[in-house]
């Protein structure tokens, strides 16, 4: 699971959960692999990302690699910034671990890079 | 500078012809090309004569098309061969000479549609063009200039006329995606499922969705990820969801008859690696589409999907019919959630509400919808006030059933009251099963009756002969 995906997930569909965001990450296996850099895509995706959530998620699994805490001004043309964002959004992959609902503590396992967000029949 | 529109011949593949117009419309709108058919094209014929002022734009469109085989700058066309030569001789010299330079290699190809010619006949035809003032050398593979001569004998291959209906001569400009379809063939793909979409239809769906480089594309019923492969080919960053844990972890029974078990490294990601598209693979998630885990303001550029129809793939969601059911503590870690029927009308209701909410403005939802042909009415299709149905093409599956490829475009943001709209869609499956059973039974009794009659007839005939 990439941190871009993590940024878009909530557990608000669960009973008794109001916000369910952000999900905490408990990573036991993180893989970093090189992904082709596409500055246009990164620049397009940055305004759609909840930056604080991304920064905290990256920090919680030790993958900040110098990512600024705030989006810099004129980021579209800042190659260095875009590359750092690219690394955190697309190159970091949580292979095994779990996502944790911030309100109920419900754990969603991540196996082989694939999060399992299925609820049990008594939770829906 | 005002460019003058020139005439081009667009030659289509005679396969899935029902999607042709919709695909060209989608590509024209996406690439903003000025290409337009000269007159109302004959829907049975495999070609259109079109006009375009920009060859570069036209090339981009042809390069992106699944339906188009190739495109030629039309130098001459006529109803008979003599007229064609006459017209070609009159084609302005200054327009052909740039392609007839000494340093440009060339070849002339002879093609016949719906009639077979021997190599010798083809060579004879080729020699009738010897009057062309070509100065360059002949080169059969990969020449600088490729000229094409086509004889069109209609579409009835069993009974072609003696002379062609139309003949064309032109310069090859661009080819469609036919080679990409070969590259993405399911036969050679690492990971496939029982209902993997073939590459031609997958690419077509991505074109209907107008996938552009850098788009974020979702398939909420992803299965083995065929639609993601096509979307990623066009530059889309792809993400998928599916309720089937075993499918996403590639632990279902293998779909290939020769394969006893799945190999350990099969996955949607492995398919992306195979086609060198791994950098556009975001993630796949195991989730129940009935319960959305997406942040409210997440926006996708397009949603491309083939939801389960409940015939070859089950329509399921998590749930139970037991009252007050509770998973016991001891079983919690290994519990596999029970599933109940999702229902086709609920799937489409959720899909349209989801798309109205999560598509960007102008983004497209492309999905298949199964119908019972006899009962089909456009009013019976799923719909949403924020989604405009821009294309609706039928693919016939059997005498009584078909599926329709629906393309919706988001035209406005939904109001709060429009986030969970009901839509009444008739479940076509009830009839599907009944009718199939009846026809099978009927067919068998009919066949038995015919056999018996023939047997009696032949017996009588023999009797007659003896007498």
Coordinates of C-alpha atoms in Angstrom, one line a residue:
Chain A
X1 CA 0.0 0.0 0.0
X2 CA 1.3 3.3 -1.1
X3 CA 1.0 6.5 1.1
X4 CA -1.0 8.1 -1.7
X5 CA -3.6 5.4 -1.3
X6 CA -3.4 5.7 2.5
X7 CA -4.1 9.4 2.2
X8 CA -7.5 8.6 0.5
X9 CA -8.8 6.0 2.9
X10 CA -11.1 6.5 5.9
X11 CA -13.1 4.0 8.1
X12 CA -16.1 6.3 8.4
X13 CA -18.4 3.6 6.9
X14 CA -18.1 1.6 10.1
X15 CA -20.9 1.7 12.7
X16 CA -20.3 4.5 15.4
X17 CA -17.4 6.0 13.5
X18 CA -17.8 9.7 12.5
X19 CA -14.6 10.7 10.8
X20 CA -12.3 7.7 10.8
X21 CA -9.4 9.7 9.4
X22 CA -6.5 9.3 9.2
X23 CA -6.0 5.6 9.7
X24 CA -2.9 4.9 11.7
X25 CA -0.2 2.7 10.1
X26 CA 1.5 -0.1 11.9
X27 CA 4.1 -1.3 9.4
X28 CA 6.2 -4.5 9.9
X29 CA 7.6 -4.5 6.4
X30 CA 8.1 -1.5 4.2
X31 CA 9.7 -1.7 0.8
X32 CA 11.1 1.3 -1.1
X33 CA 11.3 0.8 -4.9
X34 CA 12.3 3.2 -7.6
X35 CA 9.3 4.5 -9.6
X36 CA 9.6 6.6 -12.8
X37 CA 9.3 10.3 -11.9
X38 CA 6.4 12.1 -13.6
X39 CA 6.5 15.7 -12.3
X40 CA 3.2 16.6 -14.0
X41 CA 1.3 13.8 -12.2
X42 CA 2.9 14.7 -8.8
X43 CA 2.1 18.4 -9.3
X44 CA -1.5 17.6 -10.2
X45 CA -1.9 15.3 -7.2
X46 CA -0.4 17.5 -4.5
X47 CA -3.4 19.8 -4.1
X48 CA -5.7 16.8 -3.7
X49 CA -3.5 15.3 -0.9
X50 CA -4.1 16.0 2.8
X51 CA -0.5 17.1 3.3
X52 CA -0.4 16.9 7.1
X53 CA -1.7 13.4 6.9
X54 CA 0.9 12.4 4.3
X55 CA 3.7 14.0 6.4
X56 CA 2.6 12.3 9.6
X57 CA 2.1 8.9 7.8
X58 CA 5.6 9.2 6.3
X59 CA 7.1 10.1 9.6
X60 CA 5.3 7.3 11.5
X61 CA 7.0 4.7 9.3
X62 CA 10.3 6.5 9.1
X63 CA 10.2 7.5 5.4
X64 CA 10.2 11.3 5.5
X65 CA 13.5 11.7 3.6
X66 CA 13.5 15.4 4.1
X67 CA 9.9 16.0 3.1
X68 CA 8.9 19.6 4.2
X69 CA 6.1 19.8 6.7
X70 CA 4.3 22.3 4.5
X71 CA 3.7 22.4 0.8
X72 CA 6.2 25.0 -0.6
X73 CA 5.1 27.9 -2.6
X74 CA 5.3 27.5 -6.4
X75 CA 5.7 23.8 -5.9
X76 CA 4.8 23.0 -9.6
X77 CA 8.2 24.3 -10.6
X78 CA 10.2 23.0 -7.6
X79 CA 11.8 19.8 -8.9
X80 CA 13.5 19.1 -5.6
X81 CA 10.2 19.3 -3.7
X82 CA 8.3 17.3 -6.4
X83 CA 10.9 14.6 -6.2
X84 CA 10.5 14.4 -2.4
X85 CA 6.8 14.3 -2.7
X86 CA 7.1 11.6 -5.4
X87 CA 9.2 9.5 -3.2
X88 CA 6.8 9.6 -0.3
X89 CA 3.6 9.2 -2.4
X90 CA 4.7 6.5 -4.8
X91 CA 8.0 4.9 -3.9
X92 CA 7.2 3.8 -0.3
X93 CA 5.1 0.7 -0.2
X94 CA 3.8 -0.9 3.0
X95 CA 4.1 -4.6 2.3
X96 CA 3.0 -6.1 5.6
X97 CA 1.4 -4.4 8.6
X98 CA -2.0 -3.0 9.5
X99 CA -4.2 0.0 9.2
X100 CA -5.9 1.1 12.4
X101 CA -9.2 3.0 12.8
X102 CA -8.5 6.1 14.9
X103 CA -11.8 5.8 16.7
X104 CA -12.5 2.2 17.3
X105 CA -9.0 0.7 17.1
X106 CA -10.2 -1.8 14.5
X107 CA -7.2 -3.3 12.7
X108 CA -7.2 -3.9 9.0
X109 CA -4.3 -6.2 7.9
X110 CA -2.0 -5.4 5.0
X111 CA -0.7 -8.6 3.4
X112 CA 1.7 -8.7 0.5
X113 CA 1.0 -5.0 -0.2
X114 CA -2.8 -5.4 -0.3
X115 CA -4.9 -3.9 2.5
X116 CA -7.9 -6.0 3.5
X117 CA -10.7 -3.5 4.4
X118 CA -13.4 -6.1 4.7
X119 CA -15.6 -5.7 7.7
X120 CA -17.2 -8.6 9.4
X121 CA -20.9 -9.1 9.0
X122 CA -21.6 -7.9 12.6
X123 CA -19.8 -4.6 11.9
X124 CA -21.9 -3.4 8.9
Chain B
X1 CA -2.7 30.5 -41.3
X2 CA -5.8 28.8 -42.6
X3 CA -5.0 25.2 -43.4
X4 CA -7.0 23.5 -46.2
X5 CA -8.8 20.4 -45.2
X6 CA -7.6 17.3 -47.1
X7 CA -9.4 14.1 -47.7
X8 CA -8.3 10.9 -45.9
X9 CA -9.5 7.3 -46.0
X10 CA -10.0 5.7 -42.6
X11 CA -10.0 1.9 -42.8
X12 CA -11.6 0.1 -39.9
X13 CA -11.3 -3.4 -38.5
X14 CA -14.5 -5.4 -39.1
X15 CA -14.8 -6.4 -35.5
X16 CA -17.0 -4.9 -32.8
X17 CA -18.3 -2.5 -35.4
X18 CA -21.1 -1.4 -33.0
X19 CA -18.5 0.6 -31.0
X20 CA -16.9 2.4 -33.9
X21 CA -18.8 5.7 -33.9
X22 CA -18.8 6.0 -30.1
X23 CA -15.0 5.5 -30.0
X24 CA -14.3 8.0 -32.7
X25 CA -16.6 10.6 -31.0
X26 CA -14.8 10.1 -27.7
X27 CA -11.4 10.4 -29.3
X28 CA -12.4 13.5 -31.3
X29 CA -13.6 15.2 -28.2
X30 CA -10.6 14.2 -26.1
X31 CA -7.9 15.1 -28.7
X32 CA -9.9 18.0 -30.1
X33 CA -9.3 17.0 -33.7
X34 CA -11.3 18.5 -36.6
X35 CA -11.7 15.2 -38.4
X36 CA -15.2 14.8 -39.8
X37 CA -16.7 12.3 -42.2
X38 CA -17.3 13.8 -45.7
X39 CA -20.8 12.3 -46.1
X40 CA -22.9 9.9 -44.1
X41 CA -20.7 6.8 -44.0
X42 CA -22.3 3.4 -44.9
X43 CA -22.4 1.6 -41.5
X44 CA -21.7 -1.7 -43.2
X45 CA -18.7 -0.6 -45.1
X46 CA -15.3 -0.9 -43.3
X47 CA -14.2 2.6 -44.2
X48 CA -15.0 6.3 -43.9
X49 CA -13.8 9.1 -46.1
X50 CA -13.0 12.0 -43.8
X51 CA -11.7 15.5 -43.9
X52 CA -9.0 17.0 -41.7
X53 CA -6.9 20.2 -41.8
X54 CA -4.2 18.8 -39.6
X55 CA -2.5 15.5 -40.4
X56 CA -0.7 15.6 -37.0
X57 CA -4.0 15.7 -35.1
X58 CA -5.4 13.0 -37.3
X59 CA -2.4 10.8 -36.7
X60 CA -2.8 11.2 -32.9
X61 CA -6.4 10.1 -33.2
X62 CA -5.6 7.1 -35.4
X63 CA -2.7 6.0 -33.2
X64 CA -5.1 5.9 -30.2
X65 CA -7.9 4.0 -31.9
X66 CA -8.9 0.4 -31.4
X67 CA -11.4 0.4 -34.2
X68 CA -9.2 1.9 -36.9
X69 CA -6.8 -0.3 -38.7
X70 CA -5.1 2.4 -40.8
X71 CA -5.5 5.8 -42.4
X72 CA -4.4 7.0 -45.8
X73 CA -4.3 10.4 -47.4
X74 CA -6.7 9.8 -50.2
X75 CA -5.3 10.7 -53.6
X76 CA -8.0 9.1 -55.7
X77 CA -11.1 7.0 -55.4
X78 CA -13.6 5.9 -58.0
X79 CA -16.3 3.3 -58.8
X80 CA -14.1 1.6 -61.4
X81 CA -10.5 1.0 -62.0
X82 CA -10.2 3.1 -65.2
X83 CA -11.7 6.1 -63.5
X84 CA -9.3 5.7 -60.6
X85 CA -6.3 5.8 -62.9
X86 CA -7.7 8.8 -64.7
X87 CA -8.2 10.6 -61.4
X88 CA -4.8 9.7 -60.1
X89 CA -3.1 11.0 -63.2
X90 CA -4.9 14.3 -62.5
X91 CA -3.9 14.4 -58.9
X92 CA -1.8 17.6 -58.5
X93 CA 1.9 16.9 -59.0
X94 CA 3.0 19.3 -56.3
X95 CA 1.0 17.3 -53.7
X96 CA 2.6 14.0 -54.6
X97 CA 6.1 15.1 -55.5
X98 CA 7.3 15.6 -51.9
X99 CA 6.9 11.9 -51.4
X100 CA 8.5 10.9 -54.7
X101 CA 12.0 12.3 -53.9
X102 CA 15.1 10.4 -54.9
X103 CA 16.2 9.8 -51.3
X104 CA 12.8 8.4 -50.1
X105 CA 12.3 4.7 -50.3
X106 CA 8.8 3.5 -51.1
X107 CA 6.5 0.6 -51.7
X108 CA 3.0 0.2 -53.2
X109 CA 0.7 -2.2 -51.5
X110 CA -2.2 -3.9 -53.2
X111 CA -5.1 -4.9 -50.9
X112 CA -8.4 -6.4 -51.8
X113 CA -11.4 -6.4 -49.4
X114 CA -13.6 -9.5 -49.5
X115 CA -11.9 -11.1 -52.5
X116 CA -8.6 -13.1 -52.7
X117 CA -6.1 -12.3 -55.4
X118 CA -3.0 -14.4 -56.2
X119 CA 0.4 -12.8 -55.8
X120 CA 0.7 -12.7 -59.6
X121 CA -2.6 -10.8 -60.0
X122 CA -1.4 -8.4 -57.3
X123 CA 1.8 -7.7 -59.1
X124 CA -0.1 -7.2 -62.3
X125 CA -2.3 -4.6 -60.6
X126 CA 0.8 -3.0 -59.1
X127 CA 2.4 -2.5 -62.5
X128 CA -0.6 -0.5 -63.8
X129 CA 0.7 2.3 -61.6
X130 CA 4.0 2.6 -63.4
X131 CA 3.1 6.1 -64.7
X132 CA 3.6 7.6 -61.2
X133 CA 6.7 9.8 -61.3
X134 CA 8.5 8.0 -58.4
X135 CA 12.2 8.6 -58.2
X136 CA 13.1 6.8 -54.9
X137 CA 14.1 3.1 -54.5
X138 CA 11.8 0.3 -53.7
X139 CA 12.0 -1.0 -50.1
X140 CA 9.5 -3.6 -49.0
X141 CA 10.1 -3.5 -45.2
X142 CA 9.7 -0.2 -43.4
X143 CA 9.9 2.2 -46.4
X144 CA 9.8 6.0 -46.0
X145 CA 6.6 6.2 -48.1
X146 CA 3.9 3.6 -48.3
X147 CA 1.3 3.9 -51.0
X148 CA -1.8 1.8 -50.9
X149 CA -4.2 0.6 -53.6
X150 CA -7.4 -0.9 -52.3
X151 CA -10.2 -2.7 -54.2
X152 CA -13.4 -3.0 -52.2
X153 CA -15.7 -5.9 -53.1
X154 CA -18.4 -5.4 -50.5
X155 CA -18.8 -7.3 -47.3
X156 CA -20.3 -10.6 -48.5
X157 CA -17.2 -12.8 -48.7
X158 CA -19.1 -15.8 -50.0
X159 CA -20.3 -14.1 -53.2
X160 CA -18.0 -11.2 -54.2
X161 CA -18.9 -9.4 -57.4
X162 CA -16.6 -9.7 -60.5
X163 CA -15.5 -6.0 -60.3
X164 CA -15.0 -4.0 -57.2
X165 CA -17.7 -1.5 -56.0
X166 CA -15.0 1.1 -55.1
X167 CA -11.3 1.5 -55.6
X168 CA -9.0 3.7 -53.6
X169 CA -5.4 5.0 -53.9
X170 CA -3.6 6.9 -51.2
X171 CA -0.6 7.4 -49.0
X172 CA -0.4 5.6 -45.7
X173 CA -0.5 8.0 -42.8
X174 CA -0.9 6.1 -39.5
X175 CA -2.0 2.8 -38.0
X176 CA -4.3 2.1 -35.0
X177 CA -3.8 0.0 -31.9
X178 CA -4.0 -3.5 -33.5
X179 CA -0.4 -4.3 -32.5
X180 CA -1.0 -3.3 -28.9
X181 CA -3.9 -5.7 -28.7
X182 CA -1.5 -8.5 -29.7
X183 CA 1.0 -7.4 -27.1
X184 CA -1.6 -7.4 -24.3
X185 CA -3.1 -10.7 -25.3
X186 CA -4.6 -12.7 -22.5
X187 CA -2.9 -15.8 -23.9
X188 CA 0.5 -14.5 -22.8
X189 CA -0.6 -12.6 -19.7
X190 CA 0.8 -13.7 -16.4
X191 CA -2.3 -13.5 -14.3
X192 CA -5.8 -13.9 -15.7
X193 CA -9.2 -14.8 -14.2
X194 CA -12.2 -16.6 -15.7
X195 CA -13.8 -13.3 -16.8
X196 CA -10.8 -11.2 -17.7
X197 CA -11.7 -8.6 -20.3
X198 CA -9.9 -9.1 -23.6
X199 CA -7.5 -6.3 -24.6
X200 CA -9.5 -5.0 -27.4
X201 CA -12.5 -4.2 -25.3
X202 CA -10.4 -3.1 -22.4
X203 CA -8.6 -0.5 -24.6
X204 CA -11.9 0.5 -26.1
X205 CA -13.3 1.1 -22.6
X206 CA -10.2 3.2 -21.7
X207 CA -10.8 5.3 -24.9
X208 CA -14.5 5.7 -24.0
X209 CA -13.2 7.0 -20.6
X210 CA -10.8 9.4 -22.4
X211 CA -7.9 8.3 -20.2
X212 CA -5.0 10.8 -20.5
X213 CA -1.5 10.7 -19.2
X214 CA -1.5 11.4 -15.5
X215 CA -5.1 10.6 -14.9
X216 CA -6.1 8.7 -11.8
X217 CA -8.4 5.8 -12.8
X218 CA -10.4 3.5 -10.5
X219 CA -11.9 0.1 -11.2
X220 CA -14.1 -0.8 -8.1
X221 CA -14.7 -4.4 -9.4
X222 CA -11.2 -5.0 -10.5
X223 CA -10.9 -8.8 -10.6
X224 CA -7.7 -9.7 -12.4
X225 CA -7.2 -6.1 -13.4
X226 CA -7.5 -6.2 -17.2
X227 CA -9.1 -2.8 -17.3
X228 CA -6.3 -1.3 -15.3
X229 CA -3.7 -2.6 -17.8
X230 CA -5.5 -0.8 -20.6
X231 CA -5.9 2.4 -18.6
X232 CA -2.2 2.3 -17.6
X233 CA -1.2 1.9 -21.3
X234 CA -2.7 5.3 -22.0
X235 CA -0.9 6.9 -19.1
X236 CA -3.5 6.4 -16.3
X237 CA -2.4 5.9 -12.7
X238 CA -4.6 3.0 -11.7
X239 CA -6.2 1.8 -8.5
X240 CA -8.6 -1.1 -8.0
X241 CA -10.9 -2.7 -5.4
X242 CA -12.5 -6.1 -5.1
X243 CA -14.4 -8.0 -2.5
X244 CA -12.6 -11.3 -3.5
X245 CA -9.6 -11.8 -1.2
X246 CA -8.5 -14.9 -3.1
X247 CA -8.7 -13.2 -6.4
X248 CA -6.5 -10.2 -5.4
X249 CA -4.0 -12.5 -3.8
X250 CA -4.2 -14.8 -6.9
X251 CA -5.2 -17.8 -4.8
X252 CA -8.3 -18.7 -6.8
X253 CA -8.3 -21.8 -9.1
X254 CA -6.2 -21.1 -12.2
X255 CA -8.2 -20.2 -15.3
X256 CA -5.9 -21.9 -17.8
X257 CA -6.8 -25.5 -18.5
X258 CA -3.1 -26.4 -18.7
X259 CA -2.3 -24.9 -15.3
X260 CA -2.7 -27.1 -12.2
X261 CA -2.1 -24.3 -9.7
X262 CA -1.4 -20.6 -9.6
X263 CA 2.3 -19.8 -9.4
X264 CA 3.4 -17.8 -6.3
X265 CA 4.1 -14.6 -8.2
X266 CA 0.8 -14.1 -9.9
X267 CA -0.9 -10.8 -9.2
X268 CA -2.3 -7.6 -10.8
X269 CA 1.1 -6.0 -10.0
X270 CA 2.9 -8.8 -11.8
X271 CA 0.8 -8.0 -15.0
X272 CA 1.9 -4.4 -14.7
X273 CA 5.5 -5.5 -14.4
X274 CA 5.1 -7.7 -17.5
X275 CA 4.0 -4.7 -19.6
X276 CA 6.4 -2.4 -18.0
X277 CA 3.6 -0.3 -16.5
X278 CA 4.6 -0.8 -12.8
X279 CA 5.2 2.9 -12.3
X280 CA 1.5 3.6 -13.0
X281 CA 0.2 1.0 -10.6
X282 CA -1.0 2.6 -7.4
X283 CA -2.8 -0.1 -5.4
X284 CA -5.5 -2.7 -5.2
X285 CA -7.7 -3.0 -2.1
X286 CA -9.9 -5.8 -0.8
X287 CA -13.1 -4.0 0.0
X288 CA -16.8 -4.2 -0.3
X289 CA -18.1 -1.7 -2.8
X290 CA -21.3 -1.3 -0.7
X291 CA -19.2 0.3 2.0
X292 CA -17.1 3.1 0.8
X293 CA -13.7 3.6 2.4
X294 CA -12.8 6.6 0.3
X295 CA -12.3 10.0 1.8
X296 CA -15.3 12.2 0.8
X297 CA -13.4 14.6 -1.4
X298 CA -11.3 12.0 -3.3
X299 CA -11.7 12.6 -7.0
X300 CA -11.0 10.2 -9.9
X301 CA -10.5 11.2 -13.5
X302 CA -12.4 8.1 -14.6
X303 CA -14.0 5.0 -13.3
X304 CA -13.9 2.0 -15.7
X305 CA -15.5 -1.2 -14.6
X306 CA -17.3 -4.4 -15.4
X307 CA -19.4 -5.2 -12.4
X308 CA -20.4 -8.8 -11.7
X309 CA -23.8 -9.7 -13.3
X310 CA -24.4 -12.7 -11.0
X311 CA -24.1 -15.2 -13.8
X312 CA -20.4 -16.0 -14.2
X313 CA -19.3 -13.9 -11.2
X314 CA -21.4 -13.7 -8.0
X315 CA -22.9 -10.4 -6.8
X316 CA -22.0 -10.3 -3.2
X317 CA -21.6 -7.9 -0.3
X318 CA -20.7 -8.5 3.3
X319 CA -23.7 -9.2 5.6
X320 CA -25.7 -11.9 7.2
X321 CA -29.4 -12.8 7.4
X322 CA -29.0 -14.0 11.0
X323 CA -30.3 -11.7 13.7
X324 CA -28.0 -10.3 16.3
X325 CA -25.1 -12.2 15.0
X326 CA -21.7 -11.6 16.7
X327 CA -18.3 -12.9 15.8
X328 CA -16.9 -14.6 18.9
X329 CA -13.6 -13.3 20.4
X330 CA -11.7 -16.5 19.8
X331 CA -12.6 -16.6 16.0
X332 CA -12.1 -12.9 15.4
X333 CA -8.5 -13.2 14.0
X334 CA -9.3 -15.8 11.4
X335 CA -13.0 -15.0 10.7
X336 CA -14.0 -14.9 7.1
X337 CA -17.0 -12.5 6.7
X338 CA -20.2 -14.0 5.5
X339 CA -21.7 -12.6 2.3
X340 CA -25.2 -11.9 1.2
X341 CA -26.7 -11.2 -2.3
X342 CA -25.8 -7.6 -3.4
X343 CA -28.3 -7.5 -6.2
X344 CA -27.7 -6.1 -9.7
X345 CA -29.9 -3.0 -9.1
X346 CA -28.1 -2.2 -5.9
X347 CA -24.7 -2.5 -7.5
X348 CA -25.6 0.0 -10.3
X349 CA -27.4 2.3 -7.9
X350 CA -24.2 2.4 -5.7
X351 CA -21.9 2.7 -8.7
X352 CA -23.8 5.7 -10.1
X353 CA -24.1 7.5 -6.8
X354 CA -20.4 6.8 -6.2
X355 CA -19.4 8.1 -9.6
X356 CA -21.6 11.2 -9.2
X357 CA -19.7 11.9 -6.0
X358 CA -16.2 10.9 -6.8
X359 CA -15.6 11.7 -10.5
X360 CA -14.1 15.0 -11.3
X361 CA -16.3 17.4 -13.3
X362 CA -16.2 16.2 -16.9
X363 CA -14.8 12.8 -15.8
X364 CA -16.3 9.6 -17.2
X365 CA -17.8 6.4 -15.9
X366 CA -17.6 3.5 -18.4
X367 CA -19.3 0.3 -17.4
X368 CA -21.0 -2.7 -18.9
X369 CA -24.7 -3.3 -18.2
X370 CA -26.3 -6.7 -19.0
X371 CA -29.8 -6.7 -20.7
X372 CA -32.4 -9.0 -21.8
X373 CA -32.7 -7.9 -25.4
X374 CA -36.5 -8.4 -25.8
X375 CA -37.2 -6.2 -22.7
X376 CA -34.5 -3.6 -23.4
X377 CA -35.7 0.0 -23.1
X378 CA -33.4 3.0 -22.7
X379 CA -35.5 4.1 -19.8
X380 CA -34.6 0.9 -18.0
X381 CA -30.9 1.8 -17.9
X382 CA -29.3 3.1 -14.7
X383 CA -29.1 6.9 -14.6
X384 CA -28.2 9.9 -12.3
X385 CA -29.0 13.6 -12.8
X386 CA -25.3 14.5 -12.5
X387 CA -24.3 11.9 -15.1
X388 CA -25.0 12.4 -18.8
X389 CA -25.2 9.2 -20.8
X390 CA -23.0 10.1 -23.8
X391 CA -22.7 6.6 -25.4
X392 CA -24.6 3.4 -25.3
X393 CA -23.4 0.5 -27.5
X394 CA -24.7 -3.0 -27.6
X395 CA -22.6 -6.1 -27.7
X396 CA -24.8 -9.1 -28.5
X397 CA -23.9 -12.1 -26.4
X398 CA -26.7 -14.6 -27.4
X399 CA -30.0 -14.6 -29.2
X400 CA -31.7 -13.2 -26.1
X401 CA -29.0 -11.5 -24.1
X402 CA -26.5 -8.7 -24.7
X403 CA -24.5 -6.3 -22.7
X404 CA -24.3 -2.6 -23.3
X405 CA -21.3 -0.5 -22.9
X406 CA -22.5 2.7 -21.1
X407 CA -20.4 5.9 -21.0
X408 CA -21.5 8.6 -18.6
X409 CA -19.9 12.1 -18.2
X410 CA -20.2 14.0 -15.0
X411 CA -21.9 17.3 -15.8
X412 CA -22.3 18.8 -12.4
X413 CA -21.6 18.2 -8.6
X414 CA -24.4 16.4 -6.8
X415 CA -26.6 18.2 -4.3
X416 CA -26.7 16.7 -0.8
X417 CA -30.0 15.1 -1.7
X418 CA -28.5 13.4 -4.7
X419 CA -25.9 11.4 -3.0
X420 CA -28.0 8.4 -2.4
X421 CA -30.5 8.3 -5.2
X422 CA -32.6 5.2 -5.9
X423 CA -32.8 3.9 -9.4
X424 CA -35.2 1.3 -10.5
X425 CA -33.4 -1.3 -12.6
X426 CA -35.0 -4.5 -13.5
X427 CA -33.0 -7.6 -12.7
X428 CA -32.6 -9.3 -16.0
X429 CA -31.3 -12.5 -14.6
X430 CA -34.6 -14.1 -13.6
X431 CA -35.7 -14.2 -17.2
X432 CA -32.2 -15.0 -18.4
X433 CA -32.2 -18.3 -16.5
X434 CA -35.8 -19.2 -17.3
X435 CA -35.5 -18.5 -21.0
X436 CA -32.3 -20.3 -21.3
X437 CA -33.7 -23.3 -19.7
X438 CA -36.8 -23.2 -22.0
X439 CA -34.8 -22.8 -25.1
X440 CA -32.4 -25.6 -24.2
X441 CA -35.3 -27.9 -23.5
X442 CA -37.2 -26.8 -26.5
X443 CA -34.2 -27.2 -28.7
X444 CA -33.6 -30.7 -27.5
X445 CA -37.2 -31.8 -28.1
X446 CA -37.2 -30.1 -31.5
X447 CA -34.0 -31.8 -32.5
X448 CA -35.3 -35.1 -31.3
X449 CA -38.5 -34.6 -33.3
X450 CA -36.5 -33.6 -36.5
X451 CA -34.3 -36.7 -36.1
X452 CA -37.3 -38.9 -35.8
X453 CA -39.0 -37.3 -38.8
X454 CA -35.9 -37.7 -40.9
X455 CA -35.6 -41.3 -39.8
X456 CA -39.2 -42.0 -40.8
X457 CA -38.8 -40.2 -44.1
X458 CA -35.7 -42.0 -45.0
X459 CA -37.4 -45.3 -44.1
X460 CA -40.3 -44.5 -46.4
X461 CA -38.0 -43.5 -49.1
X462 CA -36.3 -46.8 -49.0
X463 CA -39.7 -48.5 -49.0
X464 CA -40.5 -46.5 -52.1
X465 CA -37.3 -47.6 -53.8
X466 CA -37.9 -51.2 -53.0
X467 CA -41.4 -51.0 -54.4

